[in-house]
mmCIF file of C-alpha atoms in Angstrom:
data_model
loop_
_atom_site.group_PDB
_atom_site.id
_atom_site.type_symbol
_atom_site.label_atom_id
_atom_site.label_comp_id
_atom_site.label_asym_id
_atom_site.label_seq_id
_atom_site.Cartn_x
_atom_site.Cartn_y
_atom_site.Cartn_z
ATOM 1 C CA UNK A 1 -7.311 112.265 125.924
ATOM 2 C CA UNK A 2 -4.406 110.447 123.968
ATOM 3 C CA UNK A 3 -4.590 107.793 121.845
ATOM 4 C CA UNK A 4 -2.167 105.699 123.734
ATOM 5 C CA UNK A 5 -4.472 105.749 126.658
ATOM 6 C CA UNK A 6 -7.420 104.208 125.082
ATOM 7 C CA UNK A 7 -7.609 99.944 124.614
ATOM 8 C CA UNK A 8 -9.907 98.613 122.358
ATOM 9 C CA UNK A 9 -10.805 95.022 121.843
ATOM 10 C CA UNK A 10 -11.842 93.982 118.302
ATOM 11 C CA UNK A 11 -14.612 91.541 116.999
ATOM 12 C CA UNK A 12 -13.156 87.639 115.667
ATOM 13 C CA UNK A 13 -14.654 85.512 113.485
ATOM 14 C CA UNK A 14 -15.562 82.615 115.768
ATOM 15 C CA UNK A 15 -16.651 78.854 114.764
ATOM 16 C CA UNK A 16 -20.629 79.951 113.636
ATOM 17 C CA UNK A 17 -18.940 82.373 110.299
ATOM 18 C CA UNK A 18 -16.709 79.634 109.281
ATOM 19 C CA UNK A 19 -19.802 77.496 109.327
ATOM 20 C CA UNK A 20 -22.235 79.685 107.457
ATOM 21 C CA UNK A 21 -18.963 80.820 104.944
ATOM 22 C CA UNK A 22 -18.727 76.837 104.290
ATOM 23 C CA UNK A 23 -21.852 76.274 103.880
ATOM 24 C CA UNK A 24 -22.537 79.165 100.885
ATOM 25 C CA UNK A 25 -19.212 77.802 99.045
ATOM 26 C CA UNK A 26 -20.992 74.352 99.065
ATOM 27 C CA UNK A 27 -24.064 75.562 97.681
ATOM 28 C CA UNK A 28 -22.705 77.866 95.060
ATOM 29 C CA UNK A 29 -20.144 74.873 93.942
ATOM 30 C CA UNK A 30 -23.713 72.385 93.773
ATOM 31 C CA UNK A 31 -25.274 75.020 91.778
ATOM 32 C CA UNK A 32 -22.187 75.133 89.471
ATOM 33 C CA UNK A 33 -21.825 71.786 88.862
ATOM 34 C CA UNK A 34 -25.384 71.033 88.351
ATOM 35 C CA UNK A 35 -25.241 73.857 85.668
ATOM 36 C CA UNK A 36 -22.372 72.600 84.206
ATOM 37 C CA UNK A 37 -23.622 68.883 84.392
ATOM 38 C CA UNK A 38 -27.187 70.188 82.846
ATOM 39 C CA UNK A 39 -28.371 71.995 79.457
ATOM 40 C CA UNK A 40 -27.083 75.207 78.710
ATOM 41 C CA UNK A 41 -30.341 77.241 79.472
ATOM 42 C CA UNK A 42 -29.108 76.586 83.519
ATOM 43 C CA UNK A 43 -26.208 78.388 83.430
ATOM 44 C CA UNK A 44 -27.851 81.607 84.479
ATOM 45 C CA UNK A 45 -29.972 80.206 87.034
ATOM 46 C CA UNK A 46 -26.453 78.327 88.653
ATOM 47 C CA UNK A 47 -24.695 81.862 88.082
ATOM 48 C CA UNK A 48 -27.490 83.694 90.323
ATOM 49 C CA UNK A 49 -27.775 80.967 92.872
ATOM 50 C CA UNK A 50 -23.183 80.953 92.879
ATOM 51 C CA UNK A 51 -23.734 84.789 93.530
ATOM 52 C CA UNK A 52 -26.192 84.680 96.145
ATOM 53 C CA UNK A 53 -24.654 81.514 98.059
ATOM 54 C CA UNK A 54 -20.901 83.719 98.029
ATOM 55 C CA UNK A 55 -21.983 87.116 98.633
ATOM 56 C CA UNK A 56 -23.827 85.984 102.185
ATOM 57 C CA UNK A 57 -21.152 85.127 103.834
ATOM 58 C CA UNK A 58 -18.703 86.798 102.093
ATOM 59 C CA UNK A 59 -20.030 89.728 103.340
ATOM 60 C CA UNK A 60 -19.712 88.402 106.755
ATOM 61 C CA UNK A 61 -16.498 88.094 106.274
ATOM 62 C CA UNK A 62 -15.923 91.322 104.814
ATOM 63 C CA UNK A 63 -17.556 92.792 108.056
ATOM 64 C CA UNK A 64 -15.272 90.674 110.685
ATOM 65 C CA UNK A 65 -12.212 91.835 108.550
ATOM 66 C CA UNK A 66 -13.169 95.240 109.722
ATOM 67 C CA UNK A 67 -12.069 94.294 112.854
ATOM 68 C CA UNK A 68 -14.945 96.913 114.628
ATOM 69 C CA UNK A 69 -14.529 97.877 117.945
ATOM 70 C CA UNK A 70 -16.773 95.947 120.317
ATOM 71 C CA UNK A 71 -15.330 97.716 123.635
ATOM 72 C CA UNK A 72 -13.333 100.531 124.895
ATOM 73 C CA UNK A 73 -11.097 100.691 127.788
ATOM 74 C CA UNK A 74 -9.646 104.115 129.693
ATOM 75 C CA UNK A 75 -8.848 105.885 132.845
ATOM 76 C CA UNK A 76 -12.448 107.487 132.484
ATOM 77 C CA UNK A 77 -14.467 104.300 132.024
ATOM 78 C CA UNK A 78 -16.041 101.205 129.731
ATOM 79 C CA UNK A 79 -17.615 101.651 126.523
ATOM 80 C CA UNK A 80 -19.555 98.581 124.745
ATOM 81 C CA UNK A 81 -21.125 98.926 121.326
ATOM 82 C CA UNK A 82 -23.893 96.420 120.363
ATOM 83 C CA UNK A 83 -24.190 94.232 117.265
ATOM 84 C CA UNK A 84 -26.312 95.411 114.774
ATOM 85 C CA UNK A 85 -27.079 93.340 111.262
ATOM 86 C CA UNK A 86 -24.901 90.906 109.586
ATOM 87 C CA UNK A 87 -22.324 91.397 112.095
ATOM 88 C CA UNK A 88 -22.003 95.417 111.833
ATOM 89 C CA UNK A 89 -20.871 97.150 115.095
ATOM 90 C CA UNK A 90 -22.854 100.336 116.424
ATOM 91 C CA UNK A 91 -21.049 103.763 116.652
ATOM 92 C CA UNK A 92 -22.769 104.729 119.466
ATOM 93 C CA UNK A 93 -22.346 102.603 122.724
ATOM 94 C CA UNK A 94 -24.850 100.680 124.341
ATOM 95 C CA UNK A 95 -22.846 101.024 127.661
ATOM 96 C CA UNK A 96 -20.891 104.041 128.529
ATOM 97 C CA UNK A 97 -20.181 104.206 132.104
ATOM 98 C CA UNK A 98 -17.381 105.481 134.166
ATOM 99 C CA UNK A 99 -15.276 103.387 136.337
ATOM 100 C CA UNK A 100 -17.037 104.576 139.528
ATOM 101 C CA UNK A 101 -20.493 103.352 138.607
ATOM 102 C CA UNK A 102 -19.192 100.322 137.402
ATOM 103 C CA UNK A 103 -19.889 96.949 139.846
ATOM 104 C CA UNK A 104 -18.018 94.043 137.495
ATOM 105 C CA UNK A 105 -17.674 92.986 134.145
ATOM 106 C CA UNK A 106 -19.910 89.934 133.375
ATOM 107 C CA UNK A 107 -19.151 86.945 130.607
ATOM 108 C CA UNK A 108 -22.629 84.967 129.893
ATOM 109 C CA UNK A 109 -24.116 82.994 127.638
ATOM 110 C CA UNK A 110 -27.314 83.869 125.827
ATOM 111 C CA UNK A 111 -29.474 81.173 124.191
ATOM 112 C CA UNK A 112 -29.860 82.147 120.492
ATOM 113 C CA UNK A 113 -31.950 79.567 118.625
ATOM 114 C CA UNK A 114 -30.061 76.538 118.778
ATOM 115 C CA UNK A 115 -26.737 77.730 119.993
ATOM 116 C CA UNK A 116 -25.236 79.925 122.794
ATOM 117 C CA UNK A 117 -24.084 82.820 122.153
ATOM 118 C CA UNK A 118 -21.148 84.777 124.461
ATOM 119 C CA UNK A 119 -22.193 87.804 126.174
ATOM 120 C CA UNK A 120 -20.113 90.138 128.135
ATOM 121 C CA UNK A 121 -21.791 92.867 129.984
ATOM 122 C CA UNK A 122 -21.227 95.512 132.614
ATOM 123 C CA UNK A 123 -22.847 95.848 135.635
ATOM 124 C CA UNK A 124 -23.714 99.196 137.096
ATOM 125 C CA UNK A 125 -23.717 99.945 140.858
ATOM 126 C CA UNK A 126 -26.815 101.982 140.818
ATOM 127 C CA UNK A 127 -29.570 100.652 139.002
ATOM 128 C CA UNK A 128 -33.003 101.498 137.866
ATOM 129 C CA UNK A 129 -35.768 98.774 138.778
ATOM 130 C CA UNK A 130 -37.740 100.564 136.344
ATOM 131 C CA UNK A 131 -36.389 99.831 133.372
ATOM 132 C CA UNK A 132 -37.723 96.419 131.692
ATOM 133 C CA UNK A 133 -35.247 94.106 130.079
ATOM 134 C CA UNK A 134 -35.546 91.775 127.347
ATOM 135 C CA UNK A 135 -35.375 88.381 129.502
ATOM 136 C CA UNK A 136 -35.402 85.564 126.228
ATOM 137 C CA UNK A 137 -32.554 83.368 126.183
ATOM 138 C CA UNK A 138 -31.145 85.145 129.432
ATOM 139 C CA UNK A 139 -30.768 82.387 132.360
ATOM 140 C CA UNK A 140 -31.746 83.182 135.704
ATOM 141 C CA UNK A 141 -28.492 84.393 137.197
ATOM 142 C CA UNK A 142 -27.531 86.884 134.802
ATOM 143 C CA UNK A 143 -29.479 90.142 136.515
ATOM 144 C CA UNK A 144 -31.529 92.323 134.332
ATOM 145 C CA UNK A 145 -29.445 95.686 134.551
ATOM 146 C CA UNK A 146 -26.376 93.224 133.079
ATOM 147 C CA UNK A 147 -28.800 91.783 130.328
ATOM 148 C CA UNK A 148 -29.637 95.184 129.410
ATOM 149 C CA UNK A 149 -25.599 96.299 129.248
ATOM 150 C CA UNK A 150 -24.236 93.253 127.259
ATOM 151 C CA UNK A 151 -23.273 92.724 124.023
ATOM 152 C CA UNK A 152 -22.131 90.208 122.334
ATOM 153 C CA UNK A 153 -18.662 89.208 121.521
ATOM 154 C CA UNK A 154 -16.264 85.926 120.351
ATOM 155 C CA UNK A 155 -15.421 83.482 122.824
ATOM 156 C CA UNK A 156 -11.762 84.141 122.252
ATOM 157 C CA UNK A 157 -11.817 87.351 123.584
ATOM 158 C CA UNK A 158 -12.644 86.800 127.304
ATOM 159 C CA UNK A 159 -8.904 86.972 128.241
ATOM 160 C CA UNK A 160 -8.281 89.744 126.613
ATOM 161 C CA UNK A 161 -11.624 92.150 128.416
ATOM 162 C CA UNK A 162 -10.166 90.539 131.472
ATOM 163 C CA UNK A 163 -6.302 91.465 130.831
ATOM 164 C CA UNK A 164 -7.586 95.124 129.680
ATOM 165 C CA UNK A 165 -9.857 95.844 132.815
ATOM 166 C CA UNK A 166 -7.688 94.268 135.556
ATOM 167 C CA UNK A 167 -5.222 97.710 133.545
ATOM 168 C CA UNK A 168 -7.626 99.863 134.169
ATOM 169 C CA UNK A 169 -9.352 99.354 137.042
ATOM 170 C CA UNK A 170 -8.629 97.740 140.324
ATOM 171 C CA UNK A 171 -11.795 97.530 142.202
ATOM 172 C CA UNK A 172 -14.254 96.375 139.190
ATOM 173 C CA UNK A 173 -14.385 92.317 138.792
ATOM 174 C CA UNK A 174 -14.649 90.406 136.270
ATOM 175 C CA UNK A 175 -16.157 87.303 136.519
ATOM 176 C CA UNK A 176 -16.953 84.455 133.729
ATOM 177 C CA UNK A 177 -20.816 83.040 134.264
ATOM 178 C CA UNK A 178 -20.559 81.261 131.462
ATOM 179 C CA UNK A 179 -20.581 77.321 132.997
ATOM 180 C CA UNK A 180 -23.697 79.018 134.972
ATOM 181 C CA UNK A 181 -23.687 79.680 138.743
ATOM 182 C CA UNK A 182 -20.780 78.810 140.964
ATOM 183 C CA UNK A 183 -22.996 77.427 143.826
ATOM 184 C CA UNK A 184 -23.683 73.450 144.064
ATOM 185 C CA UNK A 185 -26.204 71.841 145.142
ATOM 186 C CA UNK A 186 -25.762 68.870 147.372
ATOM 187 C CA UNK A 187 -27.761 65.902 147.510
ATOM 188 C CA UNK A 188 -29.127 65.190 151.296
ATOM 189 C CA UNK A 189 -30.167 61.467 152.392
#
């Protein structure tokens, strides 16, 4: 298949790095000046702690700059690849499925600790009521095959996964669940 055929979409930093990359600069330049403020025998100590507080998130930047493929787009199909530690992309996709088996192309959110994290996800037309899926974080309208198929991405991206898949394939929608579930309630007197 030729190169030219194949999109993929890249990971971005998004507003969580530049918050843990700010927060190991402060530390290491508190453990500095302390050192520097203090008796000589701290200097190591500050020198460790500098280290440790840069190399975190440094590293997570060093991943992002990567620019690792989070999804693939072709005539054939979708391919997603999961996020493994410190911000690491998989080799091997998570979802791999050809345009005919595919029903739409989710956006969610997943509660992660104290944030939300963006989630896009593909879901199959034929699926397996089998197969258990991890349901914490996941609200109630995100179906368990599309938990199961999702990965997680930056929020600046959704345009893009839509742009890409609307080129690709016709029939598949993509929809964005991330404000939650279109219905309304309404309030009877």
């Amino acid at each position: 298949m030729p190169g030219s055929d194949i999109e993929r979409i890249a990971d971005r930093a998004n507003w969580r790095d530049v918050a843990r990359t700010g927060a190991g600069a402060m530390v290491a330049a508190g453990a500095v000046t302390t050192a520097a403020l203090s008796t000589s025998n701290s200097w190591p100590l500050a020198l460790i702690a500098a280290a440790a507080a840069f190399g975190w998130p440094a590293s997570r930047w060093r991943n992002l700059a990567k620019r690792q493929v989070v999804a693939e787009f072709d005539r054939q199909g979708v391919r997603l690849y999961p996020e493994t530690s410190q911000r690491n992309r998989s080799l091997s996709p998570v979802v791999d499925l050809p345009w005919a088996e595919v029903r739409g192309i989710y956006f969610w959110r997943r509660r992660t600790g104290l944030y939300w994290t963006t989630m896009v996800g593909v879901e199959p037309v034929h699926t397996d009521p089998r197969q258990a899926a991890d349901r914490t974080g996941v609200p109630a309208h995100v179906t368990s095959p599309l938990a199961r198929r999702s990965v997680a991405i930056s929020a600046s991206d959704c345009r893009r996964f839509e742009a890409v898949a609307r080129r690709f394939s016709l029939r598949a929608k993509v929809t964005d669940y991330r404000g939650g579930t279109s219905v309304k309630q309404r309030k009877v007197y």
